[in-house]
Short mmCIF file of C-alpha atoms in Angstrom, two decimals:
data_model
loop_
_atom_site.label_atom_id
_atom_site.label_comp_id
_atom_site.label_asym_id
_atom_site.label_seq_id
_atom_site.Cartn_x
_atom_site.Cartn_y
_atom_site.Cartn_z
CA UNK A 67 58.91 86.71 54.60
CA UNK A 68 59.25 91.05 54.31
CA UNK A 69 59.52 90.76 58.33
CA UNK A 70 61.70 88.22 58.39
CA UNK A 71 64.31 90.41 56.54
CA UNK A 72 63.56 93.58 58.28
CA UNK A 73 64.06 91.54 61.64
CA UNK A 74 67.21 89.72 59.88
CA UNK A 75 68.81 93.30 59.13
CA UNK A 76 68.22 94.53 62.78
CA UNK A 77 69.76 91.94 64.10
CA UNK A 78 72.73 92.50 61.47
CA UNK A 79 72.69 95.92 62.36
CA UNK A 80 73.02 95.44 65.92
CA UNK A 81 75.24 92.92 65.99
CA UNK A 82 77.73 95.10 63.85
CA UNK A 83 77.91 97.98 65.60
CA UNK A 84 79.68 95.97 68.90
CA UNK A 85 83.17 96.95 69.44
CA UNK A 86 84.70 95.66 72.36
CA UNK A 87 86.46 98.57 73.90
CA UNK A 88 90.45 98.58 75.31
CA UNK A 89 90.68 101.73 77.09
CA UNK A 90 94.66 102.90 76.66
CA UNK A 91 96.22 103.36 80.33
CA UNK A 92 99.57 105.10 80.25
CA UNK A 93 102.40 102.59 81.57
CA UNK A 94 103.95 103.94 84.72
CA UNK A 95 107.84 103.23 85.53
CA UNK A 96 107.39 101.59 89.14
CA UNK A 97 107.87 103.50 92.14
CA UNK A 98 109.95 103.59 94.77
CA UNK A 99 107.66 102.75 98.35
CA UNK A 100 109.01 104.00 101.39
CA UNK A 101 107.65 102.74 105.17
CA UNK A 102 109.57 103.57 107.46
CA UNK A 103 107.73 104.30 110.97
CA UNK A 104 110.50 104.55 113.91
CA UNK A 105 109.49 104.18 117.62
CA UNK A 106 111.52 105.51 120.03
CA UNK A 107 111.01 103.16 122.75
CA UNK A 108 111.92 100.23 120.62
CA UNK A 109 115.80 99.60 119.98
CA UNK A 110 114.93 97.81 116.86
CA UNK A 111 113.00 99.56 114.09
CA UNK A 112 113.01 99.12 110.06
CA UNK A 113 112.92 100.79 106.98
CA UNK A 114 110.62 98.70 103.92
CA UNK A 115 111.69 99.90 100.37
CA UNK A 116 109.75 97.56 97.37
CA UNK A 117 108.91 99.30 93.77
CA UNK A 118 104.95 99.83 93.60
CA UNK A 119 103.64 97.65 90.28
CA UNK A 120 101.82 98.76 87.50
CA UNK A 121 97.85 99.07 86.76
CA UNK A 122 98.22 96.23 83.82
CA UNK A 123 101.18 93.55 86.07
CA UNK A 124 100.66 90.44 85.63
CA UNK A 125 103.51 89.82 88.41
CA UNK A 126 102.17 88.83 91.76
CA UNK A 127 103.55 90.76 94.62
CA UNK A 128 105.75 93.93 95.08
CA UNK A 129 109.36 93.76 93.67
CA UNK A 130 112.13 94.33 96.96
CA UNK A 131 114.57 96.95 97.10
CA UNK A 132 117.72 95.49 98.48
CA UNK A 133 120.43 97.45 97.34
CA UNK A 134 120.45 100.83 98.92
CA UNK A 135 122.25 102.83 101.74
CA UNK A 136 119.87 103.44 104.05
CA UNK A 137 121.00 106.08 107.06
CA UNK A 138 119.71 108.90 109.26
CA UNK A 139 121.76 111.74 110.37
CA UNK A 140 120.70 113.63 113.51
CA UNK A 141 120.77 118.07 113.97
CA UNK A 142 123.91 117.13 115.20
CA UNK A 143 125.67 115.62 112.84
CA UNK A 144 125.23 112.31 113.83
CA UNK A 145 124.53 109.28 111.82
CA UNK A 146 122.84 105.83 112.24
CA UNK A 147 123.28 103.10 109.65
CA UNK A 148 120.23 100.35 108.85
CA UNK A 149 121.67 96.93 107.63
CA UNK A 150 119.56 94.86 105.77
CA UNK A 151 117.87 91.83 107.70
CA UNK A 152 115.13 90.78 104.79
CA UNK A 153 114.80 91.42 101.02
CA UNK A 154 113.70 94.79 101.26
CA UNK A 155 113.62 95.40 105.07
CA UNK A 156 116.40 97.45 106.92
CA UNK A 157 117.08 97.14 110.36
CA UNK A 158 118.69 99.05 113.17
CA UNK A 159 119.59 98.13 116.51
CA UNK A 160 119.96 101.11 118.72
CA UNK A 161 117.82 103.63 120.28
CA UNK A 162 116.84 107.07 119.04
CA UNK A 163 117.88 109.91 121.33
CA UNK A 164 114.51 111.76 122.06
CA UNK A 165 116.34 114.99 121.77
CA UNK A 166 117.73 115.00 118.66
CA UNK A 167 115.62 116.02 115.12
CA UNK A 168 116.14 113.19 112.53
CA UNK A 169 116.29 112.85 108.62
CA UNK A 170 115.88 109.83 106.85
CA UNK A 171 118.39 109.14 103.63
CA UNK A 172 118.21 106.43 100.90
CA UNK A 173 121.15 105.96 98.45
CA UNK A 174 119.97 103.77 95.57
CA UNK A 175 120.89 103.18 91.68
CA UNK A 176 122.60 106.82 91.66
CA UNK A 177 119.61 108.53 93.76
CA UNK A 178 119.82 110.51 96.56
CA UNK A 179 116.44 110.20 98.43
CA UNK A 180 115.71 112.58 101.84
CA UNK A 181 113.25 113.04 104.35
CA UNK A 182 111.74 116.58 106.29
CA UNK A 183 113.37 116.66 109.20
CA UNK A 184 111.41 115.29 112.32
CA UNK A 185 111.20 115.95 115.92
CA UNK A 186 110.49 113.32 118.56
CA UNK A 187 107.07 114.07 120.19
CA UNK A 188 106.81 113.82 123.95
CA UNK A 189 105.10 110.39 124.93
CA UNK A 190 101.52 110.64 124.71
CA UNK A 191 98.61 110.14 127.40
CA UNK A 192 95.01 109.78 127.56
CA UNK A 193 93.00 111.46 130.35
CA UNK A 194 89.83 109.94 130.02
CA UNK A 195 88.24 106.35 128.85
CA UNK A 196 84.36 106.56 128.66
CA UNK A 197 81.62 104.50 126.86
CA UNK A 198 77.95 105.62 125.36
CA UNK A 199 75.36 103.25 124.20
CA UNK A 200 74.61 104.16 120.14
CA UNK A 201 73.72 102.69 117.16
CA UNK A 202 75.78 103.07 114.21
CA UNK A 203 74.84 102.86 110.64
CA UNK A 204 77.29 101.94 107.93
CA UNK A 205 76.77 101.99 104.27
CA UNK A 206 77.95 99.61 102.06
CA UNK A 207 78.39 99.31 98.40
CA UNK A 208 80.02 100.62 95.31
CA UNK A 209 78.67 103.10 92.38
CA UNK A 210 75.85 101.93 90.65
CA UNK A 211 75.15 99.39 93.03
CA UNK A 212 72.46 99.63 95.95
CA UNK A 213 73.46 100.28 98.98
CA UNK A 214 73.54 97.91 101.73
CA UNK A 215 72.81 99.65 105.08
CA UNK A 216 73.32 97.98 108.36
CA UNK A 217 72.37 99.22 112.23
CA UNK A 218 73.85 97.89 115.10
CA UNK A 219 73.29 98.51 118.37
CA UNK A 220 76.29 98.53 121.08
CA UNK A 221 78.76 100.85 123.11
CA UNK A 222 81.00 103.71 121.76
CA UNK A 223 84.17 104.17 123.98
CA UNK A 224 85.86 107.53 123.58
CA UNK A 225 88.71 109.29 124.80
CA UNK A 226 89.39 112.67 126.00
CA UNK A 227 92.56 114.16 125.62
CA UNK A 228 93.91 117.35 127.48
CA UNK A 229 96.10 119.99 125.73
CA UNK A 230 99.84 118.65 125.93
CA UNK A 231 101.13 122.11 124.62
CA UNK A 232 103.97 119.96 122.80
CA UNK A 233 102.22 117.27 121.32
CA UNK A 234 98.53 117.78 119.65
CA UNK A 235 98.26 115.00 117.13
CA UNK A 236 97.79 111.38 117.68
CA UNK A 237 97.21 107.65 115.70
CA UNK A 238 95.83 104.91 117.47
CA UNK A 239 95.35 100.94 117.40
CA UNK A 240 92.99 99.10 119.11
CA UNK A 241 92.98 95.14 119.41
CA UNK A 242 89.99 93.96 120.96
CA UNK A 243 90.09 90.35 123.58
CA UNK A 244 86.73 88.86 123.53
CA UNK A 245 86.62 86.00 126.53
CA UNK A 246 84.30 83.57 126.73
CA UNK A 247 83.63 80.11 128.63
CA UNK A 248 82.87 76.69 128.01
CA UNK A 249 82.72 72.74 129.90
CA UNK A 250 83.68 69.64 129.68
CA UNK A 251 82.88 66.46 131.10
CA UNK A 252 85.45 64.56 132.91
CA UNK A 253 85.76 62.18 136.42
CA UNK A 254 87.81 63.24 138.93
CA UNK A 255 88.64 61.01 141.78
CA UNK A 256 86.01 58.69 140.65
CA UNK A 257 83.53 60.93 140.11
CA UNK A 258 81.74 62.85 137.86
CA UNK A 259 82.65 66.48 137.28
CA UNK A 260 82.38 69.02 135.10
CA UNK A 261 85.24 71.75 134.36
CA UNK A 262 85.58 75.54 132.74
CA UNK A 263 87.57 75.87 129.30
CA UNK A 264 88.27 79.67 129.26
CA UNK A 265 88.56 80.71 125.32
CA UNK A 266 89.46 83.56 123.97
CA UNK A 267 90.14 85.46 120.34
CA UNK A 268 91.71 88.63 119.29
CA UNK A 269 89.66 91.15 116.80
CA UNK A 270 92.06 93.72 114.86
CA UNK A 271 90.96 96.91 113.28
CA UNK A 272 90.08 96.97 109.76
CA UNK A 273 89.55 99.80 107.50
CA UNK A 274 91.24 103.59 107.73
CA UNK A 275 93.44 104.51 110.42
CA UNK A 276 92.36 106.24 113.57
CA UNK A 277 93.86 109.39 114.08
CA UNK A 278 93.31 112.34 116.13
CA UNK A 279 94.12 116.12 116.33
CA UNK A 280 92.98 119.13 118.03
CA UNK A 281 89.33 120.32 116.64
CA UNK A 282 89.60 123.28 113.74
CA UNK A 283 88.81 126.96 113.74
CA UNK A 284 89.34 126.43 117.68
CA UNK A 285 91.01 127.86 120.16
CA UNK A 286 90.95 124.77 122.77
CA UNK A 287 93.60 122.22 121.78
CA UNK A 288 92.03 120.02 124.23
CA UNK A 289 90.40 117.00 122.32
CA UNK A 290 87.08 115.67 123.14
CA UNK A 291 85.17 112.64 122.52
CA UNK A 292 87.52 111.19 120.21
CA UNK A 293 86.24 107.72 118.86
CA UNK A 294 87.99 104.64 119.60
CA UNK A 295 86.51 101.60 119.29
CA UNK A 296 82.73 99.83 118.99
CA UNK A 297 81.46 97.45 120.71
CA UNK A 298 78.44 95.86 119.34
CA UNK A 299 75.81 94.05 121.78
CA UNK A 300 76.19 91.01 119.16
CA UNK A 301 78.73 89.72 120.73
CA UNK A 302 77.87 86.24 119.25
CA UNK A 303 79.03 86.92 115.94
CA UNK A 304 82.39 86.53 117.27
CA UNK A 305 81.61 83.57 119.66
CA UNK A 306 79.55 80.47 119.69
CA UNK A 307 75.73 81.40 121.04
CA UNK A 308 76.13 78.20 122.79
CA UNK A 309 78.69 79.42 125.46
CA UNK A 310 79.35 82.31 127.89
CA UNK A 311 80.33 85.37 127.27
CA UNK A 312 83.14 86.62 129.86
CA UNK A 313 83.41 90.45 128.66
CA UNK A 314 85.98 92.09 126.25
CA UNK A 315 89.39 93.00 127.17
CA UNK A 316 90.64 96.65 125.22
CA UNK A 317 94.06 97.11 124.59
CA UNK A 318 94.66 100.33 123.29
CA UNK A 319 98.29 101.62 121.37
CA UNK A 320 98.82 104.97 121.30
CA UNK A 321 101.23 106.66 118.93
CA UNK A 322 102.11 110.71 119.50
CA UNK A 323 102.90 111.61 115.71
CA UNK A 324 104.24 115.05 114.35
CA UNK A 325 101.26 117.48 112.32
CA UNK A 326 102.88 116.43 108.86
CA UNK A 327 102.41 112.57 109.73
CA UNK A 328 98.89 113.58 111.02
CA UNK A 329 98.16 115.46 107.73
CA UNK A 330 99.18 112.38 105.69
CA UNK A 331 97.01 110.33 107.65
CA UNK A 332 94.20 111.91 106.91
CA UNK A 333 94.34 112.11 103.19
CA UNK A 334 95.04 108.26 103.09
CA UNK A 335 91.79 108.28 105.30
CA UNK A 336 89.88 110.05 102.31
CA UNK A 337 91.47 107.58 99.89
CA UNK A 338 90.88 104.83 102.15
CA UNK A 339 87.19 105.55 102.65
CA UNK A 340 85.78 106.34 99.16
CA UNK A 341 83.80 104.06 97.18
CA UNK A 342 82.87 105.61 93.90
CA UNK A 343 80.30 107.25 95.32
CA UNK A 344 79.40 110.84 93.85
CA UNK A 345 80.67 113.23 96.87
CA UNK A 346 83.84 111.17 97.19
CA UNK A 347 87.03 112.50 97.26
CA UNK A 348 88.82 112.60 94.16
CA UNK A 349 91.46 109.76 94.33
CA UNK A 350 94.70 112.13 94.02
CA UNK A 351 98.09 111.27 94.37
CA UNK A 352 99.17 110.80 98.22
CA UNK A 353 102.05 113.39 99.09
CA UNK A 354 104.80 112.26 101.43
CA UNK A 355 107.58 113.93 103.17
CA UNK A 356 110.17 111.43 100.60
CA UNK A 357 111.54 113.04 97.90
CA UNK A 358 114.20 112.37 95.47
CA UNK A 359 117.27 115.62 96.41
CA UNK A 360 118.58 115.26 92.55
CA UNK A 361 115.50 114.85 90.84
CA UNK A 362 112.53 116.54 92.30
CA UNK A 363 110.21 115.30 89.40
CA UNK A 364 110.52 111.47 90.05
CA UNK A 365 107.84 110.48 92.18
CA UNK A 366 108.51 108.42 95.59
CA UNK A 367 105.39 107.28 97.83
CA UNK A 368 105.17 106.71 101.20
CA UNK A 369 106.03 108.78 104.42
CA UNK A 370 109.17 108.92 107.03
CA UNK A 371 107.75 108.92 110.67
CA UNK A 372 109.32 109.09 113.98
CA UNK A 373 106.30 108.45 117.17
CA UNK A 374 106.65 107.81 120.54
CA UNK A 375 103.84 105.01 122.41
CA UNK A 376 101.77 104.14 125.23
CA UNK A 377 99.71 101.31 126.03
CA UNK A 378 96.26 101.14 128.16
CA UNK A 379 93.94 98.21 128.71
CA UNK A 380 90.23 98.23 129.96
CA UNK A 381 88.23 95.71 130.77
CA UNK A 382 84.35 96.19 129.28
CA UNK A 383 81.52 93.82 130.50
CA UNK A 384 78.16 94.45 128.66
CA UNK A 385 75.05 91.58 129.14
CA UNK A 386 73.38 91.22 126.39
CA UNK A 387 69.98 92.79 125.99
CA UNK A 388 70.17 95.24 128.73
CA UNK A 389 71.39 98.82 128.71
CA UNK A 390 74.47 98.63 132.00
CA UNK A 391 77.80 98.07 130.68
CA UNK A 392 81.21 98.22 133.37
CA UNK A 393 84.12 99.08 132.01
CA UNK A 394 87.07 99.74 134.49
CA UNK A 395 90.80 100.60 133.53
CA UNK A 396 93.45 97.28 133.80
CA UNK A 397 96.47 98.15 135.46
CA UNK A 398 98.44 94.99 135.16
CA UNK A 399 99.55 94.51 131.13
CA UNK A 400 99.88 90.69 130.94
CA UNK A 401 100.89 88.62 127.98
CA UNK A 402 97.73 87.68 126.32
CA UNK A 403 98.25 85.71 122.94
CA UNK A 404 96.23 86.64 120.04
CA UNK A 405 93.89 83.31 120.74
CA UNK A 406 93.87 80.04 122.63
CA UNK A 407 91.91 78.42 125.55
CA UNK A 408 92.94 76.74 129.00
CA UNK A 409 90.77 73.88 130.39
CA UNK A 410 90.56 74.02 134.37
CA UNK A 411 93.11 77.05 135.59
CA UNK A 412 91.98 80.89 135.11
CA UNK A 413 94.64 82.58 132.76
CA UNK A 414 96.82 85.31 134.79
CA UNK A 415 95.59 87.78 132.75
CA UNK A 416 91.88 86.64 132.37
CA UNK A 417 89.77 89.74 133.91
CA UNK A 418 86.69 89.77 135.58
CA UNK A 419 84.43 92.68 137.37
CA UNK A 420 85.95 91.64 140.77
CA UNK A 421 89.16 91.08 139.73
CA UNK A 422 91.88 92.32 142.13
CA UNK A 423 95.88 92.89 141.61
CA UNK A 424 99.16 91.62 143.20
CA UNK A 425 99.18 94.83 145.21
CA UNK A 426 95.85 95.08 146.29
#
């Protein structure tokens, strides 16, 4: 009966000192959100302005700024007006001159918002496509969890990039093609036949953004080996194990971007990339090159960019299991949607190792 109480009051005691804890988090008025990333060989480009929500919104969504005067002026005094073409998005219809310097300007609720100034960057190049066989090891998991490590094996393709003396800083995109083959059954004629099905399926990047810049404490501003994309020998995890694989198809976009936009990109990276671990970055607020010209202390996120663009394709052929790869550049850009598959008839722009060109 004595331990009966004594395990009675433990319990009790226990059981009493649970408090179920509300941590207080400071309410935050929203924010304005500026995207605004101009191309200069586009004649239409846009400006998205939405309020950012706070940590405890129940609302689903980002609220749409559709009220504001939304111009740039030019170093010569010039001036382009956006009209608005969604909730929220602002559109302009007209080419940027590549010689002028531009600043962005936002009018809304009684605020003046600006941009830095920013140049136009001469159009960008690549020198040199190149792949490596390598394994690559990526960790996975949060803090206090265990870690979840996983090894592939497949090829690295990296680019090398000779000094442009005007234009050292770059952001790419890479969509990946994979092609691959199956048959059907059918009678032709009266006979039994059977015919290709050429499939294919478009993989996107995921994760931080791939950007590049000239190495530090250096005196080259060549830059070498610059990652951009992997290729795992897996191939099937994209693709049925039952069919043929037909090789990848690379397209690659890249963007020239001014040393600010660069410098931006690269603390979003460190944001991007941290998972609670110990040694990650401290999660900081992002500065952009907004600001609010009659109230410096009210906060605006988001960056003003202006880049200029080119495109390459290459065509990468790997078997699996064995170490060759080919990879050769395309020099034709067809239209390839992002997936689909044609019974019978090769796509135009379906690529092969002994594929040859109009002009060849």
């Amino acid at each position: 009966m004595k331990y009966g109480i004594y395990i009675l009051i433990l319990i009790l005691t226990f059981v009493a000192c649970e408090e179920i804890y509300n941590p207080k988090i400071d309410e935050v008025d929203n924010m304005l959100v500026v995207e605004a990333v101009l191309r200069v060989d586009q004649q239409v480009n846009t400006v998205s302005l939405y309020r950012s929500r706070g940590f405890n919104s129940v609302d689903e969504g980002y609220p749409k700024e559709s009220s504001a005067l939304v111009y740039l002026t030019d170093d010569q005094g010039g001036r382009l007006e956006f009209s608005l073409y969604n909730p929220g998005v602002y559109q302009i219809n007209e080419f940027l001159d590549a010689e002028r310097v531009y600043q962005l300007h936002i009018e809304l609720d009684g605020d003046h918002y600006i941009s830095d100034f920013q140049e136009v960057p001469i159009e960008p190049v690549i020198d040199t496509v190149y792949g490596e066989h390598e394994n690559r090891v990526s960790i996975h998991g949060t803090a206090g969890s265990s870690d979840d490590i996983i090894k592939e094996y497949g090829i690295q393709l990296y680019a090398n990039i000779n000094d442009q003396v005007d234009l050292n800083h770059y952001r790419f995109y890479g969509r990946k093609v994979i092609q691959y083959m199956d048959t059907y059954d059918t009678v032709i004629m009266g006979f039994p036949e059977t015919r290709p099905i050429y499939i294919w399926r478009s993989v996107n990047p995921k994760g931080i953004f791939n950007v590049a810049g000239p190495p530090s404490y250096s005196t080259s501003r060549n830059i070498i080996k610059h990652p951009l994309e992997f290729f795992e020998n897996d191939y099937f995890k994209y693709m049925p194990d039952t069919l043929s694989f037909s090789g990848w198809i690379y397209i690659i976009n890249e963007f020239g971007i001014n040393e600010n936009s660069y410098s931006y990109y690269k603390d979003l990276n460190q944001q991007l990339g941290a998972e609670g671990r110990i040694f990650d970055p401290v999660y900081v607020q992002l500065q952009g090159n907004v600001y609010c010209e009659n109230d410096p202390d009210k906060i605006v996120l988001g960056n003003f960019e202006i880049t200029t663009y080119s495109e390459y394709r290459y065509f990468l052929y790997h078997a699996r299991g064995r170490d060759d790869f080919f990879l050769k550049k395309i020099r034709y850009f067809y239209d390839i949607p992002s997936r689909g598959y044609v019974k019978d008839d090769e796509p135009e722009f379906w690529e092969t190792i002994s594929k040859t060109y109009p002009d060849e």
